[in-house]
XYZ file of N, CA, C and O in Angstrom:
844
model
N 116.842 -133.492 -77.778
C 116.738 -132.499 -78.950
C 116.642 -131.214 -77.202
O 116.231 -131.639 -76.631
N 117.804 -129.996 -77.424
C 117.848 -128.990 -77.070
C 116.761 -128.194 -77.568
O 116.986 -127.887 -78.613
N 116.463 -127.460 -76.887
C 115.477 -125.779 -76.975
C 115.653 -125.578 -76.111
O 115.846 -124.988 -74.726
N 115.669 -123.285 -76.595
C 115.967 -122.683 -76.172
C 114.261 -121.683 -75.920
O 113.611 -121.239 -76.803
N 113.816 -121.872 -74.315
C 112.702 -120.754 -74.366
C 113.602 -120.080 -73.610
O 113.898 -119.548 -72.444
N 113.498 -118.302 -73.685
C 113.444 -116.900 -72.697
C 115.123 -117.066 -72.296
O 115.198 -116.577 -71.491
N 115.762 -117.801 -73.750
C 117.174 -117.485 -73.121
C 117.324 -118.758 -71.885
O 118.466 -119.247 -72.092
N 116.644 -119.170 -71.641
C 117.019 -120.591 -71.298
C 116.910 -121.984 -71.894
O 115.661 -122.133 -72.484
N 117.286 -122.739 -72.321
C 118.272 -123.774 -72.353
C 117.662 -125.501 -72.378
O 118.358 -125.764 -71.006
N 116.834 -125.773 -72.546
C 116.612 -126.905 -71.977
C 116.376 -128.636 -72.477
O 116.019 -128.476 -74.119
N 116.982 -129.448 -72.418
C 117.203 -131.315 -72.859
C 115.608 -131.204 -72.738
O 115.149 -131.844 -72.022
N 114.965 -131.345 -73.735
C 113.339 -132.594 -74.186
C 113.665 -133.494 -74.902
O 114.557 -133.805 -75.685
N 112.754 -134.573 -74.494
C 112.905 -135.913 -75.361
C 112.678 -135.574 -77.280
O 111.527 -134.780 -77.362
N 112.854 -136.248 -77.808
C 113.115 -135.411 -79.150
C 111.699 -135.846 -79.827
O 111.047 -134.262 -80.908
N 110.899 -137.152 -79.740
C 109.402 -136.905 -79.851
C 108.760 -135.983 -79.217
O 108.132 -134.924 -79.329
N 108.306 -135.735 -77.801
C 108.755 -134.638 -76.954
C 107.857 -133.301 -77.994
O 107.054 -132.137 -77.657
N 109.423 -132.289 -77.711
C 109.658 -131.391 -78.685
C 109.044 -131.284 -80.107
O 108.891 -130.382 -80.533
N 108.892 -132.573 -80.963
C 108.260 -131.686 -82.368
C 106.519 -132.399 -81.832
O 106.009 -131.109 -82.235
N 105.952 -132.920 -80.886
C 105.291 -132.677 -80.620
C 104.294 -131.621 -80.082
O 103.237 -130.603 -80.692
N 105.037 -130.782 -78.701
C 105.532 -129.300 -79.101
C 105.199 -128.605 -80.071
O 104.825 -127.094 -80.006
N 106.015 -128.558 -80.595
C 106.380 -127.339 -81.623
C 105.448 -127.652 -82.868
O 104.315 -126.766 -83.267
N 104.824 -129.483 -82.804
C 103.583 -129.145 -84.268
C 102.445 -128.493 -82.998
O 101.263 -127.963 -83.984
N 102.172 -128.476 -81.264
C 100.870 -128.290 -81.282
C 101.091 -126.676 -80.932
O 99.994 -126.233 -81.135
N 101.779 -125.901 -80.885
C 102.127 -124.900 -80.769
C 102.132 -123.803 -81.977
O 101.427 -122.658 -82.897
N 102.337 -125.113 -82.877
C 101.729 -123.933 -84.611
C 100.613 -124.236 -84.876
O 100.125 -123.935 -86.299
N 99.857 -125.812 -84.094
C 97.886 -125.639 -84.672
C 98.296 -126.671 -85.559
O 97.315 -126.868 -85.870
N 99.409 -127.411 -85.424
C 98.800 -128.583 -86.286
C 97.921 -129.552 -85.996
O 97.885 -129.772 -85.651
N 96.884 -129.988 -86.955
C 95.866 -131.326 -87.151
C 96.363 -132.390 -86.838
O 95.862 -132.877 -86.394
N 97.566 -132.338 -87.488
C 97.748 -134.266 -87.359
C 99.452 -134.312 -86.416
O 100.016 -133.672 -86.338
N 98.410 -135.740 -85.682
C 99.659 -136.148 -85.066
C 100.415 -137.572 -85.248
O 99.750 -138.357 -85.791
N 101.783 -136.809 -85.289
C 102.543 -137.692 -85.948
C 103.260 -138.299 -84.908
O 102.958 -138.196 -83.898
N 102.909 -140.266 -85.283
C 103.534 -141.085 -83.749
C 104.589 -140.822 -83.106
O 105.281 -140.266 -84.160
N 105.315 -141.381 -82.452
C 106.410 -141.103 -81.759
C 107.648 -141.921 -82.194
O 106.828 -143.188 -83.446
N 108.842 -141.153 -83.069
C 109.767 -142.257 -83.374
C 110.547 -143.407 -82.111
O 111.152 -144.468 -83.232
N 110.510 -142.983 -80.808
C 111.167 -144.426 -80.515
C 110.205 -145.335 -80.367
O 109.224 -145.963 -80.543
N 111.166 -146.672 -80.182
C 110.301 -148.372 -80.164
C 111.109 -148.437 -79.567
O 109.924 -149.914 -79.076
N 112.233 -148.104 -78.773
C 111.986 -149.443 -77.816
C 111.079 -148.941 -76.014
O 110.621 -147.665 -75.990
N 111.010 -150.219 -75.774
C 110.630 -149.748 -74.998
C 110.891 -149.040 -73.642
O 109.790 -147.970 -72.541
N 111.673 -149.054 -72.801
C 112.239 -148.065 -72.525
C 111.796 -146.180 -72.430
O 112.081 -145.022 -71.930
N 112.371 -146.580 -74.145
C 111.864 -145.161 -74.558
C 111.099 -144.519 -74.558
O 109.639 -143.626 -74.181
N 110.050 -145.561 -75.041
C 108.428 -144.929 -74.994
C 107.797 -144.751 -73.585
O 106.975 -144.093 -72.803
N 108.034 -145.385 -72.201
C 107.885 -145.472 -71.064
C 109.052 -143.860 -70.437
O 107.547 -142.986 -69.606
N 109.676 -143.617 -71.172
C 110.551 -142.004 -70.016
C 109.105 -141.311 -71.103
O 108.695 -140.480 -69.860
N 108.783 -140.838 -72.325
C 108.454 -139.932 -72.911
C 107.091 -140.459 -72.414
O 106.207 -138.412 -72.412
N 106.136 -141.361 -71.993
C 105.195 -140.962 -71.227
C 105.589 -139.974 -70.424
O 104.509 -139.716 -70.559
N 106.542 -141.056 -69.392
C 105.848 -140.074 -67.282
C 106.811 -138.515 -68.297
O 105.767 -137.711 -67.469
N 107.371 -137.964 -68.752
C 107.802 -136.631 -69.313
C 106.388 -136.125 -70.217
O 105.877 -135.330 -69.186
N 105.448 -136.728 -70.109
C 104.283 -135.965 -71.252
C 103.588 -136.310 -70.398
O 102.258 -134.762 -70.161
N 103.521 -136.884 -69.288
C 102.690 -137.272 -67.243
C 103.029 -136.245 -67.254
O 102.011 -135.057 -66.657
N 103.983 -135.520 -66.729
C 104.340 -134.589 -66.067
C 103.785 -133.474 -67.139
O 103.898 -131.728 -66.112
N 104.930 -132.893 -68.111
C 103.621 -131.847 -68.527
C 102.744 -131.216 -68.453
O 101.985 -130.305 -68.597
N 101.613 -132.483 -68.992
C 100.661 -132.360 -69.490
C 99.730 -132.378 -68.078
O 98.922 -131.352 -67.783
N 100.106 -133.003 -67.088
C 99.690 -132.139 -65.505
C 99.676 -130.821 -65.328
O 99.015 -129.900 -64.914
N 100.967 -130.422 -65.320
C 101.502 -128.746 -65.229
C 100.856 -128.681 -66.279
O 100.171 -127.352 -65.701
N 100.402 -127.764 -67.571
C 99.965 -127.380 -68.312
C 98.199 -127.317 -67.446
O 97.346 -125.970 -67.695
N 97.974 -128.649 -67.220
C 96.517 -128.704 -67.039
C 95.931 -127.428 -66.419
O 94.871 -126.990 -66.171
N 97.146 -127.129 -64.449
C 96.805 -126.579 -62.895
C 97.101 -124.904 -64.207
O 96.139 -124.080 -63.666
N 98.182 -125.181 -65.340
C 98.572 -123.559 -64.974
C 97.068 -123.060 -66.139
O 96.482 -122.035 -66.345
N 96.426 -123.647 -66.757
C 95.824 -123.442 -67.403
C 94.182 -123.732 -67.277
O 93.413 -122.503 -67.175
N 94.325 -124.148 -65.707
C 92.574 -124.156 -64.669
C 92.895 -122.983 -64.082
O 91.867 -122.689 -63.122
N 94.276 -122.308 -63.455
C 94.319 -121.428 -63.132
C 94.031 -119.568 -64.310
O 93.508 -118.415 -63.834
N 94.460 -120.514 -65.493
C 94.195 -118.932 -66.330
C 92.802 -118.650 -66.788
O 91.561 -117.693 -66.450
N 91.773 -120.203 -66.611
C 90.561 -120.135 -67.138
C 90.089 -119.401 -65.151
O 88.652 -118.080 -65.649
N 90.488 -119.862 -63.738
C 89.930 -119.026 -62.759
C 90.223 -117.505 -62.659
O 89.693 -116.882 -62.726
N 91.458 -117.137 -63.492
C 91.926 -115.463 -63.436
C 90.697 -114.673 -64.361
O 90.855 -113.804 -64.747
N 90.491 -115.606 -65.961
C 89.331 -114.662 -66.500
C 88.637 -114.416 -65.996
O 88.050 -113.624 -66.521
N 87.820 -115.839 -65.831
C 87.018 -115.784 -64.867
C 86.010 -115.108 -63.901
O 84.957 -113.700 -64.162
N 86.974 -114.959 -63.174
C 87.379 -113.402 -62.012
C 87.763 -112.230 -62.117
O 87.493 -111.372 -61.776
N 88.246 -111.741 -63.919
C 88.895 -110.600 -64.460
C 87.437 -109.315 -64.189
O 87.626 -107.905 -64.488
N 85.943 -110.614 -64.438
C 85.420 -109.212 -64.644
C 83.659 -109.426 -63.870
O 83.461 -111.740 -64.097
N 82.802 -109.489 -63.885
C 82.047 -110.280 -63.204
C 80.625 -110.051 -64.197
O 79.184 -111.054 -63.425
N 80.841 -109.331 -65.757
C 79.954 -110.114 -66.108
C 81.206 -111.366 -67.252
O 80.923 -110.886 -68.453
N 82.695 -112.075 -67.268
C 82.977 -112.266 -68.546
C 82.138 -114.005 -68.877
O 81.212 -114.093 -68.897
N 82.183 -113.765 -70.500
C 81.644 -114.527 -70.855
C 82.207 -115.680 -71.132
O 83.638 -116.219 -71.359
N 81.238 -116.220 -70.365
C 82.192 -117.728 -70.041
C 82.048 -119.466 -71.240
O 83.030 -119.195 -71.272
N 81.062 -118.519 -71.908
C 80.701 -119.980 -73.275
C 82.120 -119.030 -73.566
O 82.238 -119.988 -74.760
N 83.133 -118.429 -74.344
C 83.790 -118.157 -75.175
C 85.116 -118.578 -74.666
O 85.955 -118.834 -74.804
N 84.676 -118.645 -72.827
C 85.791 -119.313 -71.621
C 85.659 -121.248 -72.414
O 86.650 -121.322 -72.351
N 84.438 -121.287 -71.962
C 84.174 -122.749 -72.661
C 84.668 -122.990 -73.983
O 85.558 -124.448 -74.323
N 84.750 -122.242 -75.068
C 85.223 -123.001 -75.793
C 86.845 -123.059 -76.639
O 87.529 -123.982 -76.986
N 87.463 -121.282 -75.570
C 89.103 -121.529 -75.677
C 88.932 -122.206 -74.988
O 90.617 -123.914 -75.331
N 88.642 -123.450 -73.847
C 88.823 -124.507 -73.353
C 88.973 -125.645 -73.403
O 89.161 -126.456 -72.317
N 87.792 -126.049 -74.593
C 87.358 -127.244 -75.291
C 86.413 -127.872 -73.794
O 86.966 -129.581 -74.120
N 85.797 -126.823 -73.045
C 85.061 -127.543 -72.280
C 83.003 -127.823 -71.750
O 82.938 -125.980 -73.038
N 82.277 -128.563 -71.815
C 81.105 -128.454 -72.181
C 80.582 -127.563 -71.293
O 81.570 -127.246 -69.747
N 79.279 -126.542 -71.541
C 79.211 -125.571 -69.803
C 79.080 -126.686 -68.569
O 80.125 -125.774 -67.914
N 79.046 -128.060 -68.026
C 78.674 -128.103 -67.389
C 80.300 -128.346 -66.744
O 80.260 -128.492 -65.708
N 81.337 -129.434 -67.834
C 82.610 -129.253 -67.227
C 82.969 -127.870 -65.893
O 83.850 -128.090 -65.355
N 82.666 -126.717 -67.347
C 83.706 -125.503 -67.051
C 83.215 -125.591 -66.130
O 84.098 -124.820 -64.693
N 81.849 -125.297 -65.158
C 81.344 -125.201 -63.894
C 82.367 -125.763 -63.263
O 82.260 -125.536 -61.028
N 82.112 -126.350 -63.060
C 82.468 -127.573 -61.809
C 83.914 -127.683 -61.715
O 84.341 -127.700 -60.658
N 85.186 -127.433 -62.661
C 86.496 -126.828 -62.781
C 86.466 -125.719 -61.919
O 87.163 -125.087 -60.827
N 85.856 -124.401 -62.147
C 85.839 -123.366 -61.938
C 84.725 -123.092 -60.703
O 85.880 -122.261 -59.091
N 84.122 -123.946 -59.649
C 82.973 -124.205 -58.554
C 85.112 -124.695 -58.579
O 85.311 -124.542 -56.578
N 85.716 -125.270 -58.389
C 86.574 -126.173 -57.508
C 88.312 -125.218 -57.488
O 88.775 -125.560 -56.158
N 88.030 -124.156 -58.001
C 88.478 -123.426 -58.069
C 87.761 -121.914 -56.809
O 88.645 -121.189 -56.522
N 87.278 -122.283 -56.293
C 85.997 -121.546 -55.197
C 85.489 -120.089 -56.120
O 84.904 -119.475 -54.720
N 85.218 -120.402 -57.409
C 84.092 -119.725 -58.195
C 82.539 -119.708 -58.103
O 82.517 -121.526 -58.509
N 81.807 -119.739 -58.048
C 80.524 -120.015 -58.315
C 80.553 -120.050 -59.489
O 80.552 -119.794 -61.193
N 79.263 -121.313 -59.597
C 78.674 -121.910 -60.901
C 77.726 -121.685 -61.592
O 78.110 -121.192 -63.101
N 77.034 -120.173 -60.840
C 76.042 -118.733 -61.662
C 76.465 -117.653 -61.069
O 76.297 -117.905 -59.268
N 76.776 -117.341 -61.350
C 77.689 -115.771 -61.704
C 76.610 -115.287 -61.057
O 76.813 -113.895 -59.809
N 75.170 -115.336 -61.389
C 74.113 -114.452 -61.101
C 73.872 -114.898 -59.760
O 72.694 -113.849 -58.292
N 74.470 -115.642 -58.886
C 73.551 -116.400 -58.047
C 73.942 -116.419 -56.775
O 74.109 -116.235 -54.843
N 74.805 -115.757 -56.917
C 76.254 -115.537 -55.770
C 77.593 -115.227 -55.664
O 78.119 -115.011 -57.322
N 78.459 -115.444 -54.741
C 80.079 -114.681 -54.864
C 80.592 -115.836 -54.182
O 80.252 -117.355 -54.922
N 82.064 -115.608 -53.895
C 83.110 -116.077 -53.137
C 83.020 -116.155 -51.847
O 82.531 -115.429 -51.645
N 83.548 -116.991 -51.634
C 83.915 -117.416 -49.736
C 85.414 -116.220 -49.494
O 87.184 -117.162 -50.032
N 85.917 -115.161 -49.260
C 87.085 -114.172 -50.009
C 87.583 -114.324 -48.070
O 87.002 -113.749 -46.745
N 89.406 -115.159 -47.627
C 89.943 -115.352 -46.348
C 89.850 -114.099 -46.701
O 91.177 -113.515 -47.374
N 90.066 -112.794 -45.699
C 90.585 -111.228 -45.747
C 91.037 -111.321 -44.510
O 92.742 -110.327 -44.610
N 92.196 -112.641 -43.353
C 92.927 -112.306 -41.816
C 92.762 -113.762 -41.404
O 92.402 -114.194 -42.277
N 93.349 -113.645 -40.991
C 94.533 -115.140 -40.023
C 95.118 -114.894 -39.036
O 95.171 -113.388 -38.313
N 94.674 -116.015 -37.201
C 94.818 -116.147 -36.532
C 96.318 -116.921 -36.494
O 95.323 -117.772 -37.152
N 96.497 -116.842 -36.328
C 98.388 -118.202 -35.477
C 97.481 -118.740 -34.430
O 97.726 -117.670 -33.070
N 96.726 -119.545 -34.373
C 95.632 -120.367 -32.616
C 97.452 -120.411 -31.839
O 96.936 -120.902 -31.087
N 98.816 -120.738 -32.426
C 99.367 -120.794 -31.136
C 100.218 -120.231 -30.489
O 100.384 -119.766 -28.588
N 100.134 -118.372 -30.736
C 100.257 -117.105 -29.420
C 99.019 -116.598 -29.918
O 98.853 -115.241 -29.304
N 97.999 -117.071 -30.679
C 96.297 -116.459 -30.435
C 96.278 -114.451 -31.781
O 96.138 -113.684 -31.881
N 98.308 -114.441 -31.849
C 97.949 -112.944 -32.813
C 97.468 -113.610 -33.945
O 97.404 -113.887 -34.580
N 96.503 -112.110 -34.781
C 95.552 -111.595 -35.564
C 96.638 -111.094 -36.813
O 97.394 -110.073 -36.007
N 96.681 -111.163 -37.946
C 97.362 -110.271 -38.896
C 95.882 -110.123 -40.094
O 95.627 -110.587 -39.831
N 96.317 -109.260 -40.225
C 95.851 -108.832 -41.335
C 94.776 -107.540 -41.101
O 94.292 -107.632 -42.040
N 94.198 -107.477 -40.234
C 92.914 -107.071 -39.503
C 92.988 -106.709 -38.146
O 94.158 -107.038 -37.363
N 92.290 -106.256 -36.946
C 92.526 -105.547 -36.235
C 90.600 -106.461 -35.504
O 90.443 -107.122 -36.625
N 90.819 -107.180 -34.767
C 89.619 -107.605 -33.337
C 88.369 -107.211 -34.034
O 87.595 -108.105 -35.056
N 88.531 -105.752 -34.204
C 86.571 -105.245 -34.563
C 86.196 -105.292 -35.988
O 85.118 -105.842 -36.732
N 87.363 -105.487 -36.551
C 87.311 -105.894 -38.068
C 86.498 -107.627 -38.726
O 86.562 -108.111 -39.631
N 87.327 -108.724 -37.711
C 86.794 -109.808 -37.764
C 86.113 -110.477 -36.300
O 85.278 -111.088 -36.464
N 85.040 -109.267 -36.169
C 83.860 -109.635 -35.014
C 82.568 -109.652 -35.958
O 82.551 -109.500 -37.155
N 82.626 -111.250 -35.486
C 81.111 -111.941 -36.010
C 81.565 -112.347 -37.735
O 80.812 -113.119 -38.034
N 82.564 -112.468 -38.478
C 83.179 -113.272 -39.109
C 83.553 -115.386 -39.449
O 83.408 -115.578 -38.320
N 82.275 -115.102 -40.035
C 82.872 -117.128 -40.121
C 84.710 -117.609 -39.780
O 85.187 -116.511 -40.060
N 84.973 -118.839 -39.591
C 86.321 -118.557 -39.861
C 86.744 -120.230 -39.672
O 85.747 -120.818 -39.647
N 87.401 -121.062 -40.189
C 88.144 -122.540 -40.330
C 89.461 -122.481 -39.342
O 90.598 -121.409 -39.901
N 90.113 -123.463 -38.998
C 90.809 -123.684 -38.847
C 92.106 -124.599 -39.855
O 91.377 -125.101 -40.844
N 93.445 -124.611 -40.071
C 93.680 -125.374 -41.308
C 95.769 -124.828 -41.079
O 95.560 -124.186 -40.985
N 96.691 -125.888 -41.092
C 97.549 -126.207 -41.009
C 97.945 -125.186 -41.822
O 98.388 -125.659 -43.314
N 99.264 -124.554 -42.039
C 99.634 -123.652 -43.082
C 100.596 -124.877 -43.083
O 101.960 -124.583 -42.793
N 100.351 -125.614 -45.340
C 101.798 -125.972 -45.465
C 101.999 -125.631 -46.835
O 101.584 -126.488 -48.349
N 102.975 -124.910 -46.623
C 103.544 -124.555 -48.324
C 104.345 -125.187 -49.191
O 104.525 -126.072 -48.649
N 103.668 -125.196 -50.383
C 104.894 -125.839 -51.338
C 106.339 -125.125 -51.329
O 106.339 -124.778 -50.738
N 107.078 -126.848 -51.098
C 108.794 -126.569 -51.372
C 109.360 -125.456 -52.774
O 110.228 -125.349 -52.093
N 107.767 -125.342 -52.906
C 108.879 -124.564 -54.668
C 108.904 -122.749 -53.414
O 109.568 -122.153 -54.591
N 108.503 -122.388 -52.627
C 108.250 -121.378 -52.038
C 109.754 -121.257 -51.617
O 110.241 -121.262 -51.284
N 110.216 -119.950 -52.328
C 111.376 -119.378 -51.560
C 111.940 -119.009 -50.105
O 113.261 -119.228 -49.647
N 111.219 -118.249 -50.247
C 111.798 -117.466 -48.919
C 110.831 -117.850 -47.670
O 109.090 -117.469 -48.322
N 109.973 -119.152 -47.493
C 109.634 -119.295 -46.441
C 109.037 -118.332 -45.227
O 109.873 -116.969 -44.579
N 107.912 -117.360 -44.729
C 106.833 -116.536 -44.012
C 107.128 -117.135 -42.546
O 106.835 -116.595 -42.478
N 107.880 -118.059 -42.277
C 107.712 -118.268 -40.829
C 106.552 -118.545 -40.077
O 105.430 -119.378 -39.465
N 105.133 -118.609 -41.008
C 104.138 -119.489 -40.630
C 104.078 -120.858 -41.427
O 103.160 -121.964 -40.550
N 104.416 -121.995 -41.443
C 104.327 -122.974 -41.638
C 104.536 -123.729 -40.892
O 105.384 -124.106 -40.066
N 103.865 -125.508 -41.317
C 103.602 -126.159 -39.945
C 102.438 -125.660 -38.692
O 102.565 -126.664 -37.776
N 102.060 -123.922 -38.911
C 100.934 -123.530 -37.845
C 99.632 -123.595 -38.336
O 99.703 -123.557 -39.514
N 99.394 -124.343 -37.156
C 97.727 -123.904 -37.630
C 97.493 -122.536 -37.362
O 98.240 -121.573 -36.377
N 96.561 -122.708 -38.480
C 96.008 -121.296 -38.972
C 94.663 -121.337 -38.161
O 93.513 -121.786 -39.323
N 93.925 -119.554 -37.749
C 92.688 -119.876 -37.935
C 91.960 -119.050 -38.518
O 92.377 -117.217 -39.023
N 91.549 -118.961 -40.027
C 90.719 -117.872 -41.032
C 89.538 -117.365 -41.480
O 89.112 -117.786 -41.143
N 89.533 -116.319 -41.312
C 88.433 -115.482 -41.345
C 87.860 -115.121 -42.373
O 88.678 -114.715 -43.508
N 86.772 -115.041 -43.014
C 86.508 -115.573 -44.684
C 85.118 -114.443 -44.304
O 84.474 -114.089 -43.177
N 85.139 -113.497 -44.734
C 83.494 -112.702 -46.202
C 82.915 -113.636 -46.484
O 83.005 -114.393 -47.345
N 81.256 -114.029 -46.339
C 81.637 -115.194 -47.463
C 80.133 -114.607 -48.679
O 79.791 -113.262 -48.338
N 80.603 -115.787 -49.674
C 79.953 -114.772 -50.464
C 79.798 -113.540 -51.233
O 78.876 -113.015 -51.560
N 81.555 -112.653 -50.996
C 81.469 -111.384 -51.559
C 81.322 -111.236 -53.306
O 82.022 -112.290 -53.659
N 80.283 -110.707 -54.118
C 80.880 -110.852 -55.314
C 81.955 -110.809 -56.578
O 83.045 -109.985 -55.584
N 82.533 -111.357 -57.383
C 83.409 -111.006 -57.890
C 83.296 -109.770 -58.196
O 85.158 -109.882 -57.553
N 82.170 -108.111 -58.427
C 83.194 -107.800 -58.797
C 84.000 -106.875 -57.625
O 84.494 -106.670 -57.960
N 83.607 -107.283 -56.667
C 84.082 -106.866 -55.577
C 84.994 -107.173 -54.952
O 85.943 -106.576 -53.960
N 85.456 -108.509 -54.673
C 86.907 -108.972 -54.150
C 87.302 -108.846 -55.032
O 88.852 -109.015 -54.010
N 87.522 -108.462 -55.908
C 88.386 -108.093 -56.286
C 90.698 -109.367 -56.260
O 91.291 -109.427 -56.089
N 90.039 -109.933 -56.734
C 90.739 -111.750 -56.735
C 92.373 -110.825 -57.834
O 93.402 -111.525 -56.960
N 92.484 -110.505 -58.598
C 93.593 -110.644 -59.307
C 94.869 -111.415 -59.508
O 93.966 -112.512 -60.088
N 95.099 -111.455 -59.030
C 96.373 -112.911 -59.775
C 95.765 -114.551 -58.431
O 96.489 -115.363 -59.262
N 95.767 -113.643 -57.575
C 95.570 -115.142 -56.932
C 93.911 -115.883 -57.155
O 93.726 -117.105 -56.311
N 93.469 -115.410 -57.920
C 92.786 -115.558 -58.976
C 92.827 -117.514 -59.395
O 93.384 -117.084 -59.125
N 91.987 -118.259 -58.076
C 92.708 -119.996 -58.877
C 93.438 -120.235 -57.405
O 93.106 -122.149 -57.494
N 93.608 -119.620 -56.918
C 94.550 -120.090 -55.158
C 93.494 -120.347 -54.386
O 92.226 -118.799 -53.880
N 92.555 -121.370 -53.425
C 92.125 -121.373 -52.563
C 92.339 -122.559 -51.130
O 93.455 -123.088 -51.566
N 91.818 -122.370 -49.883
C 92.517 -122.916 -48.903
C 91.258 -123.598 -49.087
O 89.728 -123.485 -48.868
N 91.128 -124.769 -48.770
C 90.378 -126.405 -48.659
C 90.349 -127.352 -47.458
O 90.978 -127.797 -47.176
N 89.463 -126.493 -45.973
C 89.348 -127.714 -45.186
C 88.557 -128.229 -45.596
O 88.035 -128.481 -46.300
N 88.994 -129.984 -44.740
C 88.391 -130.822 -45.244
C 87.070 -130.705 -44.971
O 86.304 -131.371 -45.815
N 85.823 -130.014 -43.924
C 85.153 -129.678 -43.934
C 84.816 -128.157 -43.759
O 84.838 -127.983 -42.869
N 84.280 -127.839 -44.686
C 84.277 -126.422 -44.509
C 84.145 -125.810 -46.472
O 84.019 -126.466 -47.407
N 83.365 -124.109 -46.161
C 83.967 -123.827 -47.565
C 85.526 -123.831 -48.426
O 86.635 -124.403 -48.084
N 85.282 -123.649 -49.713
C 86.467 -122.839 -50.719
C 86.673 -122.265 -50.492
O 85.845 -120.746 -51.201
N 88.110 -121.314 -50.089
C 87.553 -119.652 -49.374
C 89.248 -119.186 -50.664
O 90.326 -119.780 -50.576
N 88.497 -118.450 -51.349
C 89.706 -118.030 -51.922
C 90.658 -116.891 -51.212
O 89.709 -116.395 -50.386
N 92.045 -116.230 -51.515
C 92.367 -115.480 -50.262
C 92.468 -114.546 -51.838
O 92.591 -114.013 -52.634
N 92.797 -113.098 -50.824
C 93.221 -112.037 -50.832
C 94.678 -111.795 -51.494
O 95.190 -112.763 -50.283
N 95.304 -111.007 -51.627
C 96.457 -110.728 -52.090
C 96.987 -110.423 -50.906
O 98.512 -111.478 -51.067
N 96.448 -110.343 -50.502
C 96.970 -110.218 -48.885
C 97.051 -111.468 -48.181
O 98.828 -111.030 -47.458
N 96.220 -111.941 -47.949
C 96.714 -113.182 -46.649
C 96.873 -114.164 -48.086
O 98.842 -114.102 -47.259
N 97.154 -114.663 -49.863
C 99.004 -114.343 -50.360
C 99.529 -114.456 -50.360
O 100.354 -115.489 -49.274
N 100.321 -113.128 -49.904
C 101.500 -112.917 -49.783
C 102.258 -113.077 -48.482
O 102.724 -112.998 -48.516
N 100.877 -112.412 -47.112
C 101.803 -113.010 -46.066
C 101.983 -114.175 -45.266
O 102.910 -114.345 -44.994
N 101.187 -115.359 -46.492
C 101.443 -117.051 -46.480
C 102.661 -117.321 -47.353
O 103.397 -118.040 -45.821
N 102.530 -117.248 -47.792
C 103.582 -117.727 -49.047
C 104.661 -116.887 -49.432
O 105.735 -117.590 -50.110
N 104.744 -115.159 -49.551
C 105.860 -114.739 -49.613
C 105.485 -114.759 -51.362
O 104.990 -114.392 -52.425
N 106.721 -115.806 -51.581
C 107.188 -115.982 -52.711
C 106.015 -117.037 -53.814
O 105.234 -117.660 -52.921
N 105.032 -116.263 -54.542
C 103.975 -116.582 -55.392
C 103.659 -118.407 -56.116
O 103.078 -118.174 -56.211
N 105.258 -118.467 -56.120
C 105.586 -119.919 -57.139
C 104.560 -121.101 -56.296
O 105.431 -121.700 -55.714
N 103.754 -121.369 -55.598
C 103.213 -121.984 -54.757
C 102.371 -123.204 -55.908
O 102.319 -123.262 -56.769
N 102.528 -124.719 -54.648
C 101.812 -126.208 -55.846
C 100.734 -125.548 -55.633
O 99.916 -126.319 -54.255
N 99.846 -124.866 -57.328
C 98.266 -125.595 -56.443
C 97.617 -126.128 -56.580
O 95.961 -126.903 -56.811
N 98.449 -127.902 -56.762
C 97.549 -128.998 -56.785
C 97.598 -129.337 -55.360
O 97.376 -130.436 -54.677
N 98.485 -128.285 -54.250
C 98.148 -128.805 -53.135
C 96.434 -128.468 -52.244
O 96.211 -127.671 -52.916
N 96.462 -129.602 -51.521
C 94.682 -129.465 -51.419
C 94.276 -128.222 -50.450
O 93.397 -128.076 -50.388
N 95.471 -127.930 -49.570
C 95.537 -126.634 -48.384
C 95.583 -125.584 -48.412
O 95.843 -124.086 -48.659
N 96.347 -125.534 -49.977
C 97.140 -124.085 -50.808
C 97.022 -124.168 -51.975
O 98.195 -124.532 -53.210
N 96.488 -123.503 -52.955
C 95.691 -123.636 -54.049
C 96.871 -121.908 -54.770
O 96.228 -121.243 -53.486
């Protein structure tokens, strides 16, 4: 079945197209797939898995952006929209660098970085990062980045301000994207750091060190 979204036509498995339409309409009745052959059903399952994984990540990014949009965002309403218990919601948001308890903490905010091979500091002056904690991490952007920024494959030292209140951090469109060293903080990014590193914003949010 061919469906059209925003003027672009995409070929979709018939059963998946019907399921998507029913979901978008808010229909509660779930119709079983019409396919009966093993290969057809296996292909349907694989396609649904890809769609589900992508939508779940978009959902998490939307949740993170909603939570970071206001220092007093309504997490109860957010949890209801996400169909998540408060504990599960807290784990998801914490995985995206946001505090479980908004009253007790903020976010570790990466504000600048240094390329370790040449020692050049980017997005700040030396006096601005003096005394700030830091961590090192190789730059590994996703393959979907359209224009490489020249940092791919290079080791970077990131400077961050610890526990910046969400209202001050002003994460904006970078809410939900984080840097994750193996040992260290889960650091959120300013929009300036994000753009300097990745250029095109369409990066793969599933990568462990560049969400």
